[in-house]
Short mmCIF file of C-alpha atoms in Angstrom, two decimals:
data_model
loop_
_atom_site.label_atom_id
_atom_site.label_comp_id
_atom_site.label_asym_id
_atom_site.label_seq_id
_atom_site.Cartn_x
_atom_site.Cartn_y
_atom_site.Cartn_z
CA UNK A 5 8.35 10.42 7.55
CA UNK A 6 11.29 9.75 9.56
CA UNK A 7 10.89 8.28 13.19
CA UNK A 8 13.21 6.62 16.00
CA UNK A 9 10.89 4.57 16.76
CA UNK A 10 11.53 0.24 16.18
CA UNK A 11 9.39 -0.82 13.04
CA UNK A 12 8.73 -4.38 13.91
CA UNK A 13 7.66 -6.63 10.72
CA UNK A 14 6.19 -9.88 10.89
CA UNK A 15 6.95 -13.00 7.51
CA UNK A 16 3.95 -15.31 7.94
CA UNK A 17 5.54 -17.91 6.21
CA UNK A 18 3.57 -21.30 4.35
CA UNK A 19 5.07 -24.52 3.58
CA UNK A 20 6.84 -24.63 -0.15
CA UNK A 21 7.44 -20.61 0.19
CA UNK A 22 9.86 -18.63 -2.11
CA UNK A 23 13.35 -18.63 0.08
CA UNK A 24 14.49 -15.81 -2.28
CA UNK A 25 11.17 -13.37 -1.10
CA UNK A 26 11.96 -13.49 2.22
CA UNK A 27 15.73 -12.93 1.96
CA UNK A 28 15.18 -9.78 -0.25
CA UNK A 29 12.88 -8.44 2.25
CA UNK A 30 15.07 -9.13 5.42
CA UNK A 31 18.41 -8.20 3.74
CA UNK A 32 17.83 -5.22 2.96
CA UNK A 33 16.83 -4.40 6.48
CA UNK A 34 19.54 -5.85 8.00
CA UNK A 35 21.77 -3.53 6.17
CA UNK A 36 20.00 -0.29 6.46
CA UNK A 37 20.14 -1.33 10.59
CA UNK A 38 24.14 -1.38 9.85
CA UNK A 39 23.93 1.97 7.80
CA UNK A 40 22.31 4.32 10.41
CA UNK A 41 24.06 1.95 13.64
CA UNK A 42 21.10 1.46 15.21
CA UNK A 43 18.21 -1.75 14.92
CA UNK A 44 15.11 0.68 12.99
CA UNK A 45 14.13 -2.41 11.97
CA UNK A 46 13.25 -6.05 13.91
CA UNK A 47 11.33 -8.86 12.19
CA UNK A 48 9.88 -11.93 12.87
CA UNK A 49 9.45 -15.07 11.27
CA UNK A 50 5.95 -16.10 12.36
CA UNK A 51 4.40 -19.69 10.73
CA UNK A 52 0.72 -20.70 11.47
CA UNK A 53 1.18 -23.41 14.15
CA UNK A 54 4.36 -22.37 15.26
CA UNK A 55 6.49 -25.26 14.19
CA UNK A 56 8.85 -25.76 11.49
CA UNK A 57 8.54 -24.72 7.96
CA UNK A 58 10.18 -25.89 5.00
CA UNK A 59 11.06 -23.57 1.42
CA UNK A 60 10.56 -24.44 -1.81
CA UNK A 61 13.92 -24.70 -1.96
CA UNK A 62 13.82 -27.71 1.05
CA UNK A 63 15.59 -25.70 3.64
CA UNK A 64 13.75 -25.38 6.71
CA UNK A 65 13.02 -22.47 9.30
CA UNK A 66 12.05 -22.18 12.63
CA UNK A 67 9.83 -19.54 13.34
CA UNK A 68 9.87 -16.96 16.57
CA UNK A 69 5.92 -17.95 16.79
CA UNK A 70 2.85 -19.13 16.12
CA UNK A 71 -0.03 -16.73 14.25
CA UNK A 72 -1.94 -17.01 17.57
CA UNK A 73 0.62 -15.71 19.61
CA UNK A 74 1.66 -12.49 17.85
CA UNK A 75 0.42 -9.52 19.96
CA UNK A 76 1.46 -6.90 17.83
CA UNK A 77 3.43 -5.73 14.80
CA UNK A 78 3.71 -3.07 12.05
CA UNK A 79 3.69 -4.84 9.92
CA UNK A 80 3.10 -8.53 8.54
CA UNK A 81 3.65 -9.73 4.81
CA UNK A 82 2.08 -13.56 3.68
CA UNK A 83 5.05 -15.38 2.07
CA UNK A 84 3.76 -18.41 0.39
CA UNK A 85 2.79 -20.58 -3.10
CA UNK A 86 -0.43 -19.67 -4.30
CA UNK A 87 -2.39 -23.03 -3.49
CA UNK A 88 -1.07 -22.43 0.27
CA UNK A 89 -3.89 -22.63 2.77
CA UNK A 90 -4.53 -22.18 6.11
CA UNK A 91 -4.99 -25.39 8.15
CA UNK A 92 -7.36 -23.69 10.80
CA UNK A 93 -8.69 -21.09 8.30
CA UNK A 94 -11.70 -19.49 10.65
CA UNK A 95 -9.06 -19.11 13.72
CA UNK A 96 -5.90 -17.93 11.31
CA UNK A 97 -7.74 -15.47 9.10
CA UNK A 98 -9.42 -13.88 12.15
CA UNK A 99 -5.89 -13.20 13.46
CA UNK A 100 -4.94 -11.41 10.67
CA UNK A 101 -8.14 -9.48 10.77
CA UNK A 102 -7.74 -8.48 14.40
CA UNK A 103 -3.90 -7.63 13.63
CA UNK A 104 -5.52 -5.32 10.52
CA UNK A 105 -8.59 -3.89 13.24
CA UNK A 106 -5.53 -3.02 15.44
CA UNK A 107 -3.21 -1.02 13.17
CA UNK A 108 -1.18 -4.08 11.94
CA UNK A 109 -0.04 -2.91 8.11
CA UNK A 110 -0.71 -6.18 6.28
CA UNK A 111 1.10 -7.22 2.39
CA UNK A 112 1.80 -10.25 0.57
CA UNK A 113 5.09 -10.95 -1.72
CA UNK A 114 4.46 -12.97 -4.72
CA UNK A 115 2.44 -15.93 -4.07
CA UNK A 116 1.19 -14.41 -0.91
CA UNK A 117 -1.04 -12.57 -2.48
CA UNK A 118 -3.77 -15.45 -2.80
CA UNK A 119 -4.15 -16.52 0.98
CA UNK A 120 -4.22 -12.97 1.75
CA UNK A 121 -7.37 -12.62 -0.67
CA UNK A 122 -8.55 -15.18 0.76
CA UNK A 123 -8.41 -13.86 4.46
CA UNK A 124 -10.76 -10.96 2.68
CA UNK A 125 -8.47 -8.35 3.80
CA UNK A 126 -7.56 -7.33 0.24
CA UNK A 127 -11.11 -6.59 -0.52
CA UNK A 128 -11.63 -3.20 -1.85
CA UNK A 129 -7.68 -2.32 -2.36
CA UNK A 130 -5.23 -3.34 -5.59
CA UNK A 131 -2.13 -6.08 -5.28
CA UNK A 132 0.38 -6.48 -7.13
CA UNK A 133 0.56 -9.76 -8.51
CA UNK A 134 3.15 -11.72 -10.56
CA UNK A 135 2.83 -12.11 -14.37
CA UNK A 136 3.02 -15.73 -13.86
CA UNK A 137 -0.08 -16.15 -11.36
CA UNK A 138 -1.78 -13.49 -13.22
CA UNK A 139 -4.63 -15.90 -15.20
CA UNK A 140 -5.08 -17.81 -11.94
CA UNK A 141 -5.51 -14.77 -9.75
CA UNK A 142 -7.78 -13.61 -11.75
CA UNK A 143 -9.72 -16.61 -12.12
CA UNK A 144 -10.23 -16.99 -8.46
CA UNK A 145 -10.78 -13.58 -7.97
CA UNK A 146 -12.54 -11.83 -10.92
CA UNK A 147 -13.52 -8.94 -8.87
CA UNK A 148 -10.29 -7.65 -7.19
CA UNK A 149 -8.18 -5.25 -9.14
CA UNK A 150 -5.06 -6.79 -10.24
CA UNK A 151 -2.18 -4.35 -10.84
CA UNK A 152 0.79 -5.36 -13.37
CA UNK A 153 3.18 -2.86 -11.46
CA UNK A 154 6.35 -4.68 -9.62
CA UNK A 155 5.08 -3.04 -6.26
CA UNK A 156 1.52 -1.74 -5.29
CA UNK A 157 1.00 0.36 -1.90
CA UNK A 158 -3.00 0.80 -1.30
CA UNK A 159 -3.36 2.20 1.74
CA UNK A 160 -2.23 -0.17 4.24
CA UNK A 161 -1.91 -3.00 1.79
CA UNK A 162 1.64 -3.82 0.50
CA UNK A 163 2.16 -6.65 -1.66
CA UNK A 164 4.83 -7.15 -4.08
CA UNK A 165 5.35 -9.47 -6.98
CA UNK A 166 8.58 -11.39 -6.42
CA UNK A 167 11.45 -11.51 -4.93
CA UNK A 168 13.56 -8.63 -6.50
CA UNK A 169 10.05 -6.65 -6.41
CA UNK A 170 10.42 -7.35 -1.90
CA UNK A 171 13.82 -5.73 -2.40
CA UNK A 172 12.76 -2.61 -3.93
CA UNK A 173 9.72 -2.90 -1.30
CA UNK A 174 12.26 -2.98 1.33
CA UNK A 175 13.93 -0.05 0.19
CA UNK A 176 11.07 1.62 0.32
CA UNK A 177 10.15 1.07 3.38
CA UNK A 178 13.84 1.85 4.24
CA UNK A 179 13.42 5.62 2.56
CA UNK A 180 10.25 6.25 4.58
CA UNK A 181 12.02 5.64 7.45
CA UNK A 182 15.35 6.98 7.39
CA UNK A 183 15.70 8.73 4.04
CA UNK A 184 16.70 8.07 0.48
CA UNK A 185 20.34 8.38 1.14
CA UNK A 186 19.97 5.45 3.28
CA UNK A 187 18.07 3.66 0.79
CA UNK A 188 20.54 4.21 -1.93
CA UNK A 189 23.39 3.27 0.03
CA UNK A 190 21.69 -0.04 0.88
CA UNK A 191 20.84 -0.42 -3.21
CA UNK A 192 24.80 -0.07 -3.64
CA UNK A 193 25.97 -2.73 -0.84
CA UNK A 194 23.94 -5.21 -2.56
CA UNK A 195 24.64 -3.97 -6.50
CA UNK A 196 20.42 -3.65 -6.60
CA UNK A 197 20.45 -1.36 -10.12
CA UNK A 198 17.68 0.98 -9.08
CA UNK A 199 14.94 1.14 -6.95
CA UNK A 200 11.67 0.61 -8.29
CA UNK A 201 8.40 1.80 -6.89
CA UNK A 202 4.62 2.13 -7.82
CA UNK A 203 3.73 2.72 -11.41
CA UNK A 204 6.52 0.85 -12.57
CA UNK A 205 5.60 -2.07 -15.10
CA UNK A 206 6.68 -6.02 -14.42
CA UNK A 207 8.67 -7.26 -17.10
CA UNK A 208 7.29 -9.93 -18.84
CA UNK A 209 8.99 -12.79 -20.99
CA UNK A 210 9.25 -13.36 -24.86
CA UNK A 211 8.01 -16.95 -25.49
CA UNK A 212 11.00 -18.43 -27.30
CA UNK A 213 13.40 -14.81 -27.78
CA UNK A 214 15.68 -12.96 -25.84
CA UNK A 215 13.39 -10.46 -25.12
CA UNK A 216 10.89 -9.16 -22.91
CA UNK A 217 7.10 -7.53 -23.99
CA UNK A 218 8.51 -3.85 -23.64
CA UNK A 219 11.36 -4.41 -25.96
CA UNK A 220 9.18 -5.46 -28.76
CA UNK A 221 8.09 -3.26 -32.06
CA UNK A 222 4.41 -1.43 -31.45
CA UNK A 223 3.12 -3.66 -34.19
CA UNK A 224 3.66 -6.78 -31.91
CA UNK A 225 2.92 -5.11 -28.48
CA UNK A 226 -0.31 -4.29 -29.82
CA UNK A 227 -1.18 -7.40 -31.07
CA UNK A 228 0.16 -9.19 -27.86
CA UNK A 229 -1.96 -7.10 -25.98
CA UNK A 230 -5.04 -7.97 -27.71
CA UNK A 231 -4.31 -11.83 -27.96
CA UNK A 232 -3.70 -11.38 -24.29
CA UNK A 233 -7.71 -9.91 -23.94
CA UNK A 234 -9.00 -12.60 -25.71
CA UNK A 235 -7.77 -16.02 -24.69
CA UNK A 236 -10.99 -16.89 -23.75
CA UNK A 237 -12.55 -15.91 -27.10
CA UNK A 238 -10.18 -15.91 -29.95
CA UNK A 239 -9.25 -13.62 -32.56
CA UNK A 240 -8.52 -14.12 -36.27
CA UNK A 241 -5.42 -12.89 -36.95
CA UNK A 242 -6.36 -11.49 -39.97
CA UNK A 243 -8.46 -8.86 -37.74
CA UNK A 244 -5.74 -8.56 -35.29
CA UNK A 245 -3.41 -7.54 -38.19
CA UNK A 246 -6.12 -5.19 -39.32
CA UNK A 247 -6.52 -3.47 -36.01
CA UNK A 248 -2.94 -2.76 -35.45
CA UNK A 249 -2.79 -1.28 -39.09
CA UNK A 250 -0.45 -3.90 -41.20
CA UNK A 251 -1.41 -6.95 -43.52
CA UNK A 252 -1.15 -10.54 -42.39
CA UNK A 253 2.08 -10.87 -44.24
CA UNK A 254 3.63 -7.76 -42.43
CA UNK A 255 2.54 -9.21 -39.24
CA UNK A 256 4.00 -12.70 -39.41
CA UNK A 257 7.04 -11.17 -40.62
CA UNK A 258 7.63 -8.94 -38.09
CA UNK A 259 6.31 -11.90 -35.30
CA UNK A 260 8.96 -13.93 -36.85
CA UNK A 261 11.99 -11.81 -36.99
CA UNK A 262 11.52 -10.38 -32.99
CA UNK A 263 9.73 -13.46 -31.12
CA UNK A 264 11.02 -17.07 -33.62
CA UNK A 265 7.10 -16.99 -33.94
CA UNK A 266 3.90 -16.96 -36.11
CA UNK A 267 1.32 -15.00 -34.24
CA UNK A 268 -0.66 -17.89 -34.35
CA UNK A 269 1.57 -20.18 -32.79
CA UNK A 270 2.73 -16.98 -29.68
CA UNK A 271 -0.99 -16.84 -29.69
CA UNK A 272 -1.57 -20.16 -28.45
CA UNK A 273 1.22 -20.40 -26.32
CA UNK A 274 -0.32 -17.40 -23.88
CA UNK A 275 -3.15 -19.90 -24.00
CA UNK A 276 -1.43 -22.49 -23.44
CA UNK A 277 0.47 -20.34 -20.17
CA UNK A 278 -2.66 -19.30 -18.74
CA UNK A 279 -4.21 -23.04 -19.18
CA UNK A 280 -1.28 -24.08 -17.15
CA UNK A 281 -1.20 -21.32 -14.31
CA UNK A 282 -5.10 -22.74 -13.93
CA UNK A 283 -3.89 -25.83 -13.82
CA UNK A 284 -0.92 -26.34 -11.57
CA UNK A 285 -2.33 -23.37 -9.11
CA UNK A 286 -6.22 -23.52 -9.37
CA UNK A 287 -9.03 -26.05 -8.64
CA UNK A 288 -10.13 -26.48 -11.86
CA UNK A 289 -10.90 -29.85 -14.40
CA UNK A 290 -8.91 -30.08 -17.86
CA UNK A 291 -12.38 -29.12 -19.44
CA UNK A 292 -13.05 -25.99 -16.95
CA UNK A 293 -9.27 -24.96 -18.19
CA UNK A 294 -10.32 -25.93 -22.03
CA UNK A 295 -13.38 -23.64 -21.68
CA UNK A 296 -10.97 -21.34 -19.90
CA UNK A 297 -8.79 -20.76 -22.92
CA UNK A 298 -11.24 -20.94 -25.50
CA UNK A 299 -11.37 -24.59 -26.31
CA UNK A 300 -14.50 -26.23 -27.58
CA UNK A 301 -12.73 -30.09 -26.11
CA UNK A 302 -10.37 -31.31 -24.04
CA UNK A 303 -8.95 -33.26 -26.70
CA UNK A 304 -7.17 -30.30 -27.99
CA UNK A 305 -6.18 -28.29 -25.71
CA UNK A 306 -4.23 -31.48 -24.27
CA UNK A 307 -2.42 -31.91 -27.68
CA UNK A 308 -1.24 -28.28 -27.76
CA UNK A 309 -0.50 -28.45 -24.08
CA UNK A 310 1.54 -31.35 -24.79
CA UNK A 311 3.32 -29.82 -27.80
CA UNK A 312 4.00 -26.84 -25.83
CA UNK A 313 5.36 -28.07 -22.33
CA UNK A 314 6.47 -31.76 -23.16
CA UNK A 315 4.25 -33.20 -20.93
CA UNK A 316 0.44 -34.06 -20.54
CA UNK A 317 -1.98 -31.48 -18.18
CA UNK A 318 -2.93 -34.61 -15.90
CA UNK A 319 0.81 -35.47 -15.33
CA UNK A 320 2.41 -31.41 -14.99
CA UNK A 321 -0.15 -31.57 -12.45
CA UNK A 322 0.77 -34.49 -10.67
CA UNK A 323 3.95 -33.35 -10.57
CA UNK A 324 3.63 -30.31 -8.60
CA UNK A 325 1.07 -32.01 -6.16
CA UNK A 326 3.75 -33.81 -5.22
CA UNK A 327 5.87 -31.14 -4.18
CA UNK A 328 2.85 -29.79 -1.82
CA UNK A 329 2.61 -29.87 2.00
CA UNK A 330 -0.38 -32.00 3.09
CA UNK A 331 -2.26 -28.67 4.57
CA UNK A 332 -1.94 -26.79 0.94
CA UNK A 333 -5.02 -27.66 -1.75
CA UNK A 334 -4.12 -30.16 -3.78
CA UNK A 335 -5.57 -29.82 -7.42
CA UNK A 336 -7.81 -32.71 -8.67
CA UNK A 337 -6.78 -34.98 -11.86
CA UNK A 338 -10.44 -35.00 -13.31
#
């Protein structure tokens, strides 16, 4: 629906935030303003306290406001990294539930996703939420529906998986306010190769290929997929190969030839990917991520872990604690 009306949107932003989500959600705007000659579209960077707040990337922003002092938006997306926290969380997450009360359309983009779950205001509707946070997201929230898609749109939930995922958000937002040509020409300016919306898939990596999960034969989606179900409880390979209708042989040839793999070897490394998304963005001790992956001890899961990223658990995660602001959740070493 088209309207003259202002659509003001709000980027709560966190400390260590993706720079690259909030330009792909604010560029496109910008432009699409240029397009039709007139401001459609205002936003406002908005931070808890008010004061400044500094990327992932170490550049710093100063915000337009403080959460307490927004009266009243469209719109307001969570921009953060998934430990992120509020530092006042009975005062902040009652904002954002008297902003949703009011008619306030609330989303997330990428990290985002987990203080808005937090708030409770994604209870009941689906998010969209990055491949990479996926095992973590669902860990801390078993009973939310997770979708896979780049972009979900539940109601008056928006959320978005990264930052090229906020651009095609953007220009959909963009077409529901002044039309797909506008939205098209804004893909153009910025070379954006089509615009993605709901029901389309995120792409997903190829441990150690060129590739990504939907370029892969049928023989080794399947099997993917069910290594993927079971990382808690593993499979023998020999009834994986079974259940996708080839021998053992076939399937390590096959495994081989498209992913430089065994599909024993990809098979632990998704467990070693999910043990590390609980790791570096959960709460959880080495032998609640062990039991996590389907690990009987510690002891093991640390050598594979090790193998796999270079680096021991306890130290990855001392890494990134480092790298947090002293209000996010900082993971413990036990």
């Amino acid at each position: 629906m088209h309207s003259d009306e202002n659509i003001h949107i709000g980027f709560l932003i966190f400390p260590g935030f993706p720079m690259a989500c909030l330009t792909s959600m604010i560029e496109p705007l910008r432009a699409a303003n240029e397009i039709v000659g007139r401001d459609v579209f205002a936003w406002s960077l908005i931070s808890e306290d008010g004061n400044r707040v500094e990327a992932s990337a170490r550049v710093g922003f100063d915000p337009h406001m403080a959460l307490s002092n927004v009266e009243a938006l469209n719109q307001l997306y969570l921009l953060s990294d998934p430990s992120s926290q509020f530092a006042d969380r009975q005062n902040s997450n009652g904002k954002l539930r008297k902003l949703a009360r009011h008619g306030t359309t609330i989303g997330a983009i990428s990290g985002g996703v987990f203080p808005l779950a937090r708030s409770g205001l994604l209870d009941g509707h689906a998010a969209s939420v990055h491949w990479c946070y996926a095992a973590a997201f669902a860990e801390e929230f078993p009973d939310f529906t997770q979708s896979t898609d780049v972009i979900s749109i539940d109601a008056r939930r928006l959320t978005a998986s990264g930052a090229a995922a906020a651009f095609d958000l953007s220009l959909h937002l963009i077409e529901n306010a002044v039309g797909a040509g506008v939205a098209t020409e804004v893909a153009c300016w910025f070379q954006h190769p089509m615009m993605r919306g709901q029901g389309v898939p995120q792409r997903k990596p190829t441990f150690a290929a060129e590739s990504t999960n939907d370029m892969l034969p049928r023989i080794v989606r399947d099997a993917i997929a069910m290594f993927t179900d079971h990382l808690e409880d593993p499979l023998n390979i020999a009834d994986v190969a079974r259940e996708v209708g080839v021998s053992v042989r076939q399937l390590e040839r096959v495994f081989q030839n498209t992913t430089g793999r065994t599909p024993l070897v990809y098979y632990r490394s998704l467990r070693m990917h999910k043990a590390r998304q609980l790791l570096l963005y959960g709460n959880y001790t080495i032998s609640e991520v062990s039991t996590a992956v389907g690990y009987a001890s510690s002891f093991t899961l640390i050598k594979n872990y090790t193998e796999v990223f270079g680096i021991h658990p306890k130290e990855d995660r001392k890494k990134v604690n480092m790298f947090r602001a002293g209000n996010n959740r900082v993971a413990p070493l036990a």
